[in-house]
Tab-separated table of C-alpha atoms in Angstrom:
chain	number	residue	atom	x	y	z
A	5	MET	CA	0.000	0.000	0.000
A	6	THR	CA	2.822	2.423	0.871
A	7	ALA	CA	4.499	1.825	-2.496
A	8	VAL	CA	1.237	2.481	-4.341
A	9	LEU	CA	0.631	5.657	-2.335
A	10	ALA	CA	4.190	6.837	-2.994
A	11	HIS	CA	3.731	6.151	-6.707
A	12	TYR	CA	0.522	8.220	-6.838
A	13	CYS	CA	2.107	11.048	-4.852
A	14	MET	CA	5.037	11.176	-7.256
A	15	TYR	CA	2.662	11.033	-10.235
A	16	TYR	CA	0.559	13.946	-8.975
A	17	PHE	CA	3.653	15.896	-7.968
A	18	LYS	CA	4.929	15.596	-11.538
A	19	ILE	CA	1.598	16.805	-12.922
A	20	LEU	CA	1.442	19.752	-10.497
A	21	LYS	CA	5.094	20.625	-11.078
A	22	SER	CA	4.577	20.553	-14.857
A	23	PHE	CA	1.420	22.660	-14.611
A	24	HIS	CA	3.077	25.164	-12.268
A	25	TYR	CA	6.150	25.332	-14.476
A	26	PHE	CA	4.085	25.828	-17.626
A	27	CYS	CA	2.066	28.672	-16.065
A	28	TRP	CA	5.170	30.301	-14.594
A	29	THR	CA	7.060	30.040	-17.891
A	30	LYS	CA	4.221	31.583	-19.863
A	31	ASN	CA	4.056	34.566	-17.500
A	32	TYR	CA	7.789	34.989	-16.943
A	33	LEU	CA	8.723	34.816	-20.608
A	34	LYS	CA	5.828	37.041	-21.625
A	35	GLU	CA	7.193	39.665	-19.249
A	36	PHE	CA	10.825	39.477	-20.443
A	37	ASN	CA	11.954	42.879	-21.560
A	38	PRO	CA	15.584	43.782	-22.255
A	39	GLN	CA	14.845	47.174	-20.688
A	40	GLY	CA	13.256	45.530	-17.640
A	41	LYS	CA	14.589	43.876	-14.504
A	42	GLN	CA	16.338	40.944	-16.211
A	43	GLY	CA	18.131	43.223	-18.666
A	44	GLN	CA	19.197	45.555	-15.881
A	45	TYR	CA	20.681	42.640	-13.920
A	46	LEU	CA	22.830	41.615	-16.895
A	47	ARG	CA	23.951	45.196	-17.578
A	48	THR	CA	24.874	45.634	-13.890
A	49	LEU	CA	26.815	42.361	-13.860
A	50	LEU	CA	28.741	43.318	-16.986
A	51	LYS	CA	29.498	46.807	-15.646
A	52	LYS	CA	30.718	45.537	-12.254
A	53	ALA	CA	32.922	42.903	-13.882
A	54	GLN	CA	34.446	45.529	-16.154
A	55	GLU	CA	34.997	48.005	-13.290
A	56	SER	CA	36.779	45.386	-11.196
A	57	ASN	CA	38.817	44.100	-14.153
A	58	GLN	CA	37.221	40.634	-13.960
A	59	HIS	CA	37.092	38.403	-17.017
A	60	LEU	CA	33.556	37.281	-17.641
A	61	VAL	CA	32.120	34.666	-19.997
A	62	LEU	CA	28.410	34.393	-20.791
A	63	ILE	CA	27.001	30.914	-21.299
A	64	ILE	CA	23.468	30.134	-22.415
A	65	SER	CA	22.640	26.623	-21.235
A	66	PRO	CA	20.559	24.086	-23.182
A	67	VAL	CA	16.777	23.877	-22.951
A	68	THR	CA	14.224	21.302	-24.083
A	69	SER	CA	11.833	21.619	-26.981
A	70	ASP	CA	9.042	21.849	-24.346
A	71	TYR	CA	10.630	25.076	-23.110
A	72	LEU	CA	10.539	26.542	-26.610
A	73	LYS	CA	6.916	25.415	-27.031
A	74	ALA	CA	5.996	27.203	-23.785
A	75	LEU	CA	7.124	30.564	-25.127
A	76	PRO	CA	4.211	32.940	-25.694
A	77	SER	CA	5.579	33.603	-29.188
A	78	PRO	CA	8.350	31.893	-31.177
A	79	ALA	CA	9.965	35.317	-31.633
A	80	ASP	CA	10.450	35.670	-27.860
A	81	ILE	CA	13.570	33.526	-27.792
A	82	ASN	CA	15.091	35.791	-30.446
A	83	ILE	CA	14.444	38.873	-28.301
A	84	PHE	CA	16.356	37.198	-25.470
A	85	LEU	CA	19.183	35.882	-27.676
A	86	ASP	CA	19.585	39.197	-29.511
A	87	PHE	CA	19.769	41.050	-26.206
A	88	VAL	CA	22.397	38.715	-24.749
A	89	CYS	CA	24.451	38.700	-27.979
A	90	GLU	CA	24.319	42.487	-28.235
A	91	SER	CA	25.279	42.867	-24.568
A	92	ALA	CA	28.207	40.471	-24.984
A	93	ASN	CA	29.429	42.274	-28.119
A	94	GLN	CA	29.124	45.742	-26.588
A	95	ASN	CA	31.141	44.657	-23.557
A	96	GLU	CA	33.593	42.450	-25.485
A	97	VAL	CA	32.563	39.420	-23.440
A	98	PRO	CA	32.731	35.956	-25.021
A	99	LEU	CA	29.335	34.294	-25.431
A	100	PHE	CA	28.810	30.547	-25.710
A	101	ASN	CA	25.309	29.627	-26.785
A	102	TYR	CA	24.193	26.048	-26.104
A	103	TYR	CA	20.459	26.651	-25.829
A	104	GLN	CA	19.697	24.333	-28.762
A	105	ALA	CA	22.445	21.778	-28.118
A	106	THR	CA	21.105	18.616	-29.738
A	107	ASP	CA	22.961	16.164	-27.514
A	108	PHE	CA	20.945	17.123	-24.406
A	109	GLY	CA	17.790	15.004	-24.522
A	110	PRO	CA	14.813	15.358	-22.179
A	111	GLU	CA	16.213	12.664	-19.867
A	112	LEU	CA	18.939	15.160	-18.865
A	113	PHE	CA	16.470	17.768	-17.557
A	114	PHE	CA	14.642	18.196	-14.262
A	115	ASP	CA	12.135	20.457	-16.000
A	116	PRO	CA	12.123	22.108	-19.454
A	117	HIS	CA	15.076	24.409	-18.724
A	118	HIS	CA	16.906	23.079	-15.665
A	119	LEU	CA	19.374	20.253	-16.128
A	120	ASN	CA	19.188	17.345	-13.713
A	121	TRP	CA	22.233	15.753	-12.045
A	122	ASN	CA	23.269	13.805	-15.153
A	123	GLY	CA	22.643	16.849	-17.329
A	124	THR	CA	24.781	19.096	-15.140
A	125	GLN	CA	27.597	16.553	-15.189
A	126	LYS	CA	27.503	16.407	-18.994
A	127	PHE	CA	27.205	20.182	-19.373
A	128	SER	CA	30.041	20.812	-16.890
A	129	LYS	CA	32.307	18.529	-18.930
A	130	LEU	CA	31.302	20.344	-22.119
A	131	VAL	CA	32.083	23.741	-20.551
A	132	ALA	CA	35.409	22.437	-19.238
A	133	ASP	CA	36.396	20.962	-22.620
A	134	GLU	CA	35.175	23.765	-24.883
A	135	ILE	CA	35.672	26.879	-22.753
A	136	LEU	CA	37.953	26.413	-19.739
A	137	ARG	CA	40.614	24.098	-21.121
A	138	PRO	CA	41.281	26.194	-24.274
A	139	ALA	CA	41.430	29.366	-22.139
A	140	LEU	CA	44.133	27.821	-19.946
A	141	GLU	CA	46.306	26.613	-22.830
């Protein structure tokens, strides 16, 4: 009985988590504005790094196709990507964009845009091999 109850609890948790995530994503992404709070945070980070002579790298992590489907409009991802690319170029900060990395299947995600343990291990190795190691050579 306990195993059955645990199974149903996990099942309903997944449904609620998915529903909550979907609603949150729709609202959060609909409200993204490069001139808004998120854009200001990135500009502040870039400015502080530059003022303190810190070397910064911007990395856009992978997402699932479900994440892209949850966008209010397909053009929304381009608004975000254009903003980040423009910010990186203006501040001469390297940008590594993995948001559509094809070798990160849904089994590597906790939800549509957060990697799970296995996903973080794989992504950390990718970052080490493609970004950190070449920078140290």
